[in-house]
XYZ file of C-alpha atoms in Angstrom:
518
model
C 77.954 -66.302 14.036
C 75.259 -68.154 14.808
C 74.054 -66.235 17.990
C 74.198 -62.888 15.565
C 71.722 -64.436 13.673
C 69.232 -65.508 16.636
C 69.755 -62.070 17.760
C 68.592 -60.567 14.328
C 65.757 -63.265 14.271
C 64.602 -61.899 17.440
C 64.696 -57.992 16.460
C 62.995 -58.916 13.141
C 60.056 -60.877 15.117
C 59.578 -57.640 17.611
C 59.344 -55.370 14.832
C 56.560 -57.353 13.104
C 54.790 -58.062 16.000
C 54.608 -54.149 16.819
C 52.656 -53.335 13.823
C 48.947 -52.254 14.287
C 46.068 -54.883 13.276
C 44.164 -54.382 10.592
C 40.658 -55.462 10.959
C 38.384 -57.281 8.133
C 36.038 -55.082 6.755
C 32.548 -56.210 8.600
C 34.581 -56.739 11.863
C 33.282 -54.879 15.193
C 35.332 -52.070 16.173
C 37.252 -52.970 19.357
C 36.448 -50.529 22.378
C 38.862 -48.150 23.180
C 41.001 -49.282 26.367
C 41.056 -46.966 29.503
C 44.000 -46.431 31.112
C 43.686 -46.126 34.760
C 45.828 -45.555 37.968
C 46.058 -46.519 41.420
C 47.472 -45.074 44.647
C 49.794 -48.253 45.212
C 53.325 -47.831 43.864
C 53.866 -51.542 43.200
C 55.124 -52.574 39.953
C 53.103 -54.751 37.932
C 54.462 -56.958 35.371
C 52.976 -55.901 31.974
C 49.863 -58.062 30.757
C 51.033 -59.738 27.388
C 47.953 -61.466 26.867
C 45.644 -60.324 23.812
C 43.006 -57.754 24.989
C 39.446 -58.907 25.216
C 36.994 -57.959 22.145
C 33.634 -56.814 23.315
C 31.253 -57.573 21.304
C 29.260 -54.397 19.750
C 25.851 -53.312 20.992
C 23.038 -54.325 19.382
C 21.038 -51.548 18.131
C 17.179 -51.718 19.211
C 14.679 -51.581 16.466
C 12.418 -48.509 16.087
C 9.272 -48.621 17.630
C 6.638 -48.554 14.721
C 4.508 -45.599 16.602
C 6.706 -43.348 18.614
C 9.609 -41.115 17.822
C 12.894 -41.642 19.269
C 13.456 -39.622 22.200
C 15.550 -36.510 21.414
C 19.136 -36.628 22.951
C 19.341 -33.958 25.446
C 23.188 -32.527 25.690
C 24.928 -30.729 28.707
C 27.808 -30.030 25.706
C 27.405 -29.274 22.301
C 26.427 -32.323 20.422
C 28.047 -33.818 17.594
C 26.314 -34.197 14.415
C 24.092 -37.272 13.794
C 26.090 -40.484 12.453
C 25.304 -43.088 10.469
C 24.113 -45.777 12.675
C 25.761 -48.235 9.978
C 29.161 -47.125 10.531
C 31.735 -47.956 13.041
C 31.678 -45.030 15.700
C 34.834 -42.981 15.668
C 37.620 -43.358 18.433
C 37.657 -40.877 21.112
C 40.346 -38.332 21.175
C 43.314 -39.679 22.877
C 44.137 -36.196 24.634
C 40.897 -36.175 26.387
C 41.006 -39.775 27.620
C 37.603 -40.262 26.174
C 35.716 -37.570 27.466
C 33.219 -35.227 25.466
C 35.006 -31.800 24.650
C 34.359 -28.951 26.716
C 35.231 -26.005 24.462
C 33.322 -22.422 25.065
C 33.769 -21.620 21.571
C 32.271 -24.816 20.092
C 29.528 -24.447 22.810
C 28.770 -21.055 21.299
C 28.918 -22.064 17.799
C 26.197 -25.021 18.783
C 23.643 -22.474 20.363
C 24.188 -19.983 17.592
C 23.476 -22.988 15.195
C 19.896 -23.836 17.233
C 16.938 -23.105 14.674
C 13.623 -21.142 15.839
C 10.854 -23.489 16.418
C 8.633 -20.742 15.462
C 10.166 -20.981 11.503
C 9.682 -23.433 8.883
C 11.604 -26.723 7.900
C 11.646 -28.018 4.566
C 11.129 -31.904 4.463
C 10.177 -34.332 1.746
C 6.656 -35.607 2.182
C 6.465 -39.352 0.871
C 2.988 -41.172 0.468
C 2.908 -44.410 1.808
C 3.172 -46.725 -1.061
C 3.598 -43.918 -3.833
C 7.108 -42.733 -3.624
C 6.493 -41.072 -7.207
C 4.219 -38.860 -5.750
C 7.057 -37.258 -3.251
C 7.115 -33.510 -2.651
C 8.657 -31.044 -0.947
C 6.444 -29.259 1.987
C 7.207 -26.364 4.635
C 6.400 -27.140 8.076
C 7.148 -25.705 11.506
C 10.236 -27.218 13.530
C 7.447 -26.748 16.145
C 5.495 -29.490 14.539
C 8.101 -31.716 14.172
C 9.793 -31.446 17.459
C 6.138 -32.305 19.412
C 5.713 -35.102 17.068
C 2.722 -33.540 15.390
C 1.601 -33.743 11.961
C 4.920 -34.894 10.080
C 6.640 -35.239 13.093
C 4.429 -38.564 14.003
C 6.462 -41.721 13.545
C 3.386 -43.705 11.853
C 2.610 -45.067 8.668
C 1.408 -42.007 6.922
C 4.741 -40.410 7.936
C 7.421 -42.959 8.346
C 8.782 -42.444 4.695
C 9.528 -38.738 4.831
C 12.599 -37.201 4.842
C 13.476 -34.878 7.713
C 16.824 -33.189 8.102
C 18.441 -33.286 11.429
C 18.351 -30.026 13.566
C 19.233 -28.796 17.009
C 17.579 -26.143 18.925
C 17.332 -24.777 22.425
C 15.351 -25.921 25.515
C 16.105 -23.326 27.798
C 20.125 -23.105 27.669
C 20.575 -26.605 26.501
C 21.266 -27.515 22.925
C 18.698 -30.582 21.914
C 19.323 -32.529 18.866
C 16.332 -33.760 16.478
C 17.960 -36.994 14.638
C 16.337 -36.527 11.797
C 14.428 -39.287 9.649
C 15.502 -41.433 6.478
C 18.753 -39.044 6.463
C 20.872 -42.002 5.296
C 19.132 -42.122 2.439
C 19.292 -39.497 -0.406
C 16.668 -36.551 -0.230
C 13.863 -37.836 -2.742
C 12.565 -34.215 -3.392
C 16.028 -33.120 -4.458
C 15.907 -28.890 -4.483
C 12.370 -29.221 -5.304
C 10.762 -25.622 -4.094
C 8.528 -26.539 -1.299
C 4.673 -25.924 -1.012
C 3.249 -24.887 2.120
C 1.117 -27.529 3.828
C -2.305 -26.305 5.170
C -4.921 -27.933 6.923
C -8.882 -27.924 6.388
C -11.491 -26.552 8.741
C -15.290 -28.320 8.741
C -18.249 -26.299 7.052
C -20.981 -25.968 8.826
C -24.875 -26.265 8.330
C -27.486 -23.621 9.124
C -30.764 -24.553 9.601
C -33.819 -23.010 7.734
C -36.033 -20.392 9.066
C -39.428 -19.163 8.450
C -38.277 -16.684 5.561
C -34.998 -18.520 4.058
C -33.483 -21.978 3.256
C -30.676 -23.280 4.873
C -27.271 -23.381 3.712
C -23.760 -24.459 4.293
C -21.474 -22.204 5.640
C -18.178 -22.190 4.009
C -14.835 -21.601 6.361
C -12.357 -19.335 5.458
C -9.044 -21.232 5.623
C -5.560 -19.622 3.840
C -4.317 -21.682 0.890
C -7.741 -23.830 0.946
C -10.568 -23.284 -1.778
C -14.006 -24.692 -0.701
C -16.559 -25.832 -3.412
C -20.159 -26.714 -3.058
C -21.737 -29.161 -5.432
C -24.497 -28.960 -7.149
C -25.029 -25.663 -5.458
C -25.947 -24.397 -1.887
C -29.574 -24.905 -1.766
C -31.703 -27.611 -0.262
C -30.973 -30.977 -1.041
C -28.039 -33.134 -0.834
C -24.955 -31.011 -1.526
C -21.237 -32.005 -1.419
C -18.291 -29.675 -0.576
C -14.630 -30.371 -1.345
C -11.716 -28.586 -0.536
C -8.616 -28.494 -2.813
C -5.243 -26.463 -2.243
C -4.515 -23.073 -3.634
C -1.388 -22.410 -5.755
C 1.742 -22.854 -3.880
C -0.144 -24.586 -1.187
C -0.475 -28.538 -0.237
C -3.331 -30.065 2.056
C -2.170 -32.261 4.748
C -2.865 -36.023 3.188
C -4.551 -36.656 6.743
C -6.565 -33.811 6.442
C -10.711 -34.280 5.696
C -11.257 -32.470 1.769
C -14.873 -33.724 1.650
C -17.873 -33.255 3.183
C -21.815 -34.082 2.861
C -24.657 -32.113 3.647
C -28.365 -32.084 3.530
C -29.742 -28.426 3.023
C -33.435 -28.052 3.945
C -35.892 -25.762 2.672
C -37.506 -22.584 4.434
C -39.893 -23.543 7.447
C -43.678 -24.327 6.427
C -46.362 -21.591 7.288
C -48.127 -23.770 9.678
C -44.478 -24.340 11.540
C -44.839 -23.128 15.195
C -42.424 -20.523 14.753
C -44.020 -19.144 11.640
C -47.732 -19.252 12.800
C -48.429 -15.600 13.849
C -52.117 -15.646 15.857
C -54.208 -12.250 16.367
C -54.384 -13.073 19.957
C -50.754 -13.979 20.755
C -48.202 -11.400 21.123
C -45.273 -11.504 18.530
C -41.583 -10.935 18.924
C -38.683 -9.699 16.939
C -35.912 -12.351 16.413
C -32.354 -11.307 15.405
C -31.505 -14.349 13.319
C -28.000 -15.413 13.348
C -25.771 -17.766 11.465
C -22.259 -19.204 11.845
C -19.463 -20.225 11.860
C -18.750 -18.760 14.529
C -22.538 -18.548 16.083
C -23.242 -14.902 16.783
C -22.984 -13.647 12.977
C -26.253 -11.678 12.199
C -28.338 -13.045 8.669
C -31.715 -11.496 9.071
C -34.677 -10.567 11.149
C -37.767 -12.771 11.653
C -40.900 -12.358 13.810
C -42.406 -15.392 15.780
C -44.939 -15.993 18.327
C -44.278 -15.214 21.680
C -44.610 -18.958 22.674
C -41.616 -19.941 19.882
C -39.336 -18.319 23.120
C -40.195 -21.316 25.097
C -41.818 -21.647 28.753
C -39.108 -20.149 30.523
C -39.625 -16.470 28.615
C -40.815 -13.946 31.120
C -41.303 -11.060 28.691
C -37.568 -9.465 29.697
C -35.671 -8.651 26.604
C -32.977 -9.418 24.895
C -33.643 -13.203 25.211
C -32.139 -16.097 23.532
C -34.287 -17.575 20.932
C -32.974 -21.177 21.818
C -31.105 -22.261 18.105
C -27.731 -23.480 17.764
C -26.608 -19.988 16.138
C -27.238 -17.801 19.177
C -29.837 -16.014 17.825
C -31.559 -13.158 19.744
C -35.127 -11.608 20.624
C -34.635 -8.110 21.218
C -38.460 -6.999 21.427
C -42.059 -7.010 21.191
C -43.312 -6.709 17.592
C -45.657 -3.862 17.203
C -49.326 -4.050 15.481
C -48.924 -4.869 11.989
C -45.292 -4.559 12.033
C -43.432 -7.344 9.601
C -39.664 -8.349 9.488
C -38.919 -6.122 6.454
C -40.244 -3.117 8.764
C -37.813 -3.429 11.389
C -34.534 -1.801 10.936
C -31.383 -4.148 10.594
C -29.687 -1.112 13.153
C -31.533 -2.508 15.581
C -29.499 -6.212 15.638
C -26.138 -4.671 15.165
C -23.963 -4.089 18.083
C -24.652 -0.549 19.373
C -21.715 1.865 18.458
C -21.147 4.645 20.403
C -21.413 7.633 17.997
C -18.555 10.252 17.092
C -19.171 13.714 18.576
C -18.645 16.542 15.718
C -19.352 20.122 15.797
C -21.106 22.136 13.112
C -19.375 25.038 12.006
C -21.415 28.651 11.694
C -22.458 29.834 8.585
C -21.933 33.271 8.039
C -23.029 36.234 5.496
C -21.005 37.905 3.339
C -21.085 41.762 3.441
C -22.543 43.526 0.779
C -21.267 46.094 -1.230
C -21.925 49.288 -3.591
C -22.652 46.894 -6.374
C -23.936 43.921 -4.726
C -26.070 42.480 -2.559
C -24.871 40.467 0.499
C -24.812 36.365 0.480
C -25.309 33.361 2.436
C -22.021 31.129 2.996
C -23.002 27.782 4.357
C -19.434 25.787 5.417
C -18.472 22.466 4.379
C -18.290 20.030 7.258
C -18.232 16.668 6.713
C -20.940 14.398 7.737
C -23.113 17.571 8.356
C -25.827 19.175 6.419
C -27.013 22.510 6.715
C -31.014 23.478 6.226
C -32.100 26.993 5.528
C -35.537 28.574 6.307
C -37.045 30.399 4.246
C -34.938 29.219 1.176
C -32.134 31.854 0.367
C -33.655 34.113 -2.116
C -31.342 37.443 -1.402
C -31.248 39.774 1.491
C -33.262 39.512 4.660
C -33.248 36.927 7.739
C -32.686 33.518 7.681
C -32.415 30.696 10.114
C -29.898 27.281 9.721
C -30.310 24.019 11.221
C -27.400 21.637 11.165
C -27.877 17.986 11.373
C -25.763 14.678 10.712
C -25.681 12.944 7.493
C -24.807 9.335 9.336
C -26.198 7.702 12.593
C -22.577 7.061 13.331
C -22.108 10.769 14.320
C -23.793 13.186 16.919
C -23.667 16.668 16.979
C -22.491 18.827 19.937
C -22.858 22.373 20.227
C -24.989 25.006 18.766
C -26.905 23.380 15.427
C -29.180 26.457 15.041
C -28.213 29.664 13.630
C -29.427 33.146 12.615
C -27.976 35.092 9.837
C -28.833 38.308 8.177
C -27.782 39.223 4.831
C -27.593 42.902 3.784
C -28.816 44.366 0.407
C -26.585 46.600 -1.426
C -25.463 49.950 0.142
C -26.888 53.237 -0.590
C -25.324 55.712 -3.153
C -24.549 58.138 -0.060
C -22.491 55.433 1.535
C -20.464 54.895 -1.491
C -18.750 58.831 -2.035
C -15.317 58.447 -1.255
C -14.653 61.746 1.294
C -12.048 64.230 0.588
C -8.845 63.495 2.427
C -7.480 65.817 4.928
C -4.500 67.103 3.225
C -6.278 67.447 -0.205
C -6.682 71.206 -1.875
C -9.816 72.619 -2.725
C -10.312 73.415 -6.554
C -9.046 76.365 -7.864
C -12.041 78.888 -9.082
C -9.894 81.562 -10.481
C -10.352 83.750 -7.204
C -7.899 86.016 -5.539
C -5.781 84.405 -2.845
C -6.884 85.195 0.472
C -3.812 86.740 2.038
C -4.029 89.566 -0.416
C -7.461 90.371 0.457
C -5.854 90.789 4.130
C -3.077 93.106 2.839
C -5.416 95.011 0.166
C -7.640 96.378 2.679
C -5.579 98.003 5.275
C -3.202 99.071 2.691
C -5.674 100.980 0.504
C -7.384 102.707 3.801
C -3.719 103.924 4.782
C -3.246 105.294 1.277
C -6.444 107.468 1.586
C -5.516 108.909 5.227
C -2.362 109.751 3.801
C -3.551 111.636 0.932
C -6.127 113.267 3.137
C -3.848 114.822 5.914
C -1.078 116.132 3.542
C -1.736 119.682 5.345
C 0.162 121.119 8.625
C -0.753 119.188 11.214
C 0.436 120.125 15.248
C 0.795 117.596 17.644
C 1.248 118.285 20.768
C 1.860 116.337 24.258
C 1.789 117.618 27.914
C 2.657 116.030 30.538
C 3.149 118.152 33.790
C 5.598 120.752 33.693
C 7.178 119.278 30.636
C 7.231 121.571 27.231
C 5.115 121.209 24.453
C 6.415 120.473 20.826
C 4.661 120.976 18.056
C 5.154 119.583 14.042
C 4.530 120.993 11.078
C 4.721 119.478 7.796
C 4.913 121.692 4.775
C 1.574 122.103 2.859
C 0.983 119.830 -0.539
C 0.977 121.825 -3.463
C -2.571 121.754 -5.059
C -3.027 121.874 -8.833
C -4.986 125.299 -9.913
C -8.598 124.706 -10.130
C -9.191 122.360 -7.517
C -11.257 123.017 -4.663
C -10.497 121.612 -1.192
C -13.654 119.528 0.042
C -14.155 119.539 3.723
C -15.130 116.219 5.095
C -18.286 116.026 6.624
C -19.107 114.288 10.091
C -20.029 110.988 8.647
C -16.715 110.723 6.802
C -14.745 111.697 9.747
C -15.957 108.710 11.507
C -15.515 106.292 8.691
C -11.660 107.625 8.536
C -11.318 107.275 12.235
C -12.467 103.525 11.891
C -10.033 103.001 9.103
C -7.080 104.631 11.351
C -7.914 102.532 14.192
C -7.492 99.478 11.828
C -4.354 100.955 10.671
C -3.025 101.508 13.807
C -3.978 98.010 15.133
C -2.059 96.323 12.256
C 0.776 98.497 12.688
C 0.949 97.579 16.546
C 0.885 94.125 15.253
C 3.855 94.150 13.414
C 5.439 96.177 16.068
C 5.177 93.504 18.603
C 1.997 95.142 20.126
C 3.248 98.902 20.798
C 1.872 101.697 19.628
């Protein structure tokens, strides 16, 4: 019985000793043991001693003026962890090695941000946490350590999220800043942070006072106090709505604006015995922006001037002397176009004017085309039918005419009456005047003549025809009974001639109807 109790006690002790140890809160985590193998086959006794506890590595304090170097991973990087929490134990299935999964690698690449886009951070002004505000800055400025990416006193309290980005094919992790703490800005709508540009001071001229040239910066409003005039002036920059100016940017400038040059200034003195030059006075920023024209003595160009134009005037705004001034010419007489960049004129073609033809009711007219940037001059002034000369010219100096520019046009007068009578058509019939139709006249004449011959020859007639030895035949018509008391009248020679002519006409008509046979 005693032996049985001893065995049970040993079993209970083994079970108790096999339970895992529970570390007290705050104890340093033990390093995971790495199991190794060797080529030897010699069995060794199991080591029953307690594993040696390794002290946790000390975390070096962050440098005051430098940002931690980004971690470059050949494989997808794990998410940033809280340095105050113990490191997780490696997965036993990988023996402590980092995972190497193509799917996870592709997901990490897909999650990498575009450095040209914006990231929302929370800027906490030093010593003024109550004025924390969300701003939108570029990922690139954070990665390069510019602006809020600097780990200096002005930005050390900023809250910047962790993110991943690509460098070539490698995924790089930006660890973030102050992400162990809550975001002081919560979900506040971010403002766009902008910088400022420095205004510039333009010096005075012979004709104008100096002035302050204000830059044109997106999201920034520049104000001059008291005015842009000679004297001491202040320039202040403020943010437009939806923007915020970087608290490291300059927002105030002081200038002293000078009045225009005195009349006895060498640049402004014009003597009768010295040549004058025309100067195109420029301003900035940037230099080279045309402002006005001045005329100065040739000596103002300095000893290096040898009479060749254009020539640098020698001021900070890159003003240029373009030519000698004409006798008595003043600055206001010089066309501004002489100081502007030469622009090649655009070629256009003038359309030709035409004359509308005259009609039976109205004179012809002159029609001038409507061509963009072209005007037409008529000589003499149009006053009805006649000959005219029309000249085309451009309305703007940016254009030039090509081709014909002078046109000769003749405008006709109203058509004469004779040209306005409408001629009869070819198939139209002549008007009916009540006369006898022509075909009746053609038949009446021959028929009348035939009737006369028949009446006059109603008496015995013999007609003989001989041909060689052929016999003769005669045709005798019975006499026509004549009424009593009627005396035959014999025709005279003249009557016989007329009747002979009529008989020939009748014979011809008969021959026509018989097909030409007699």
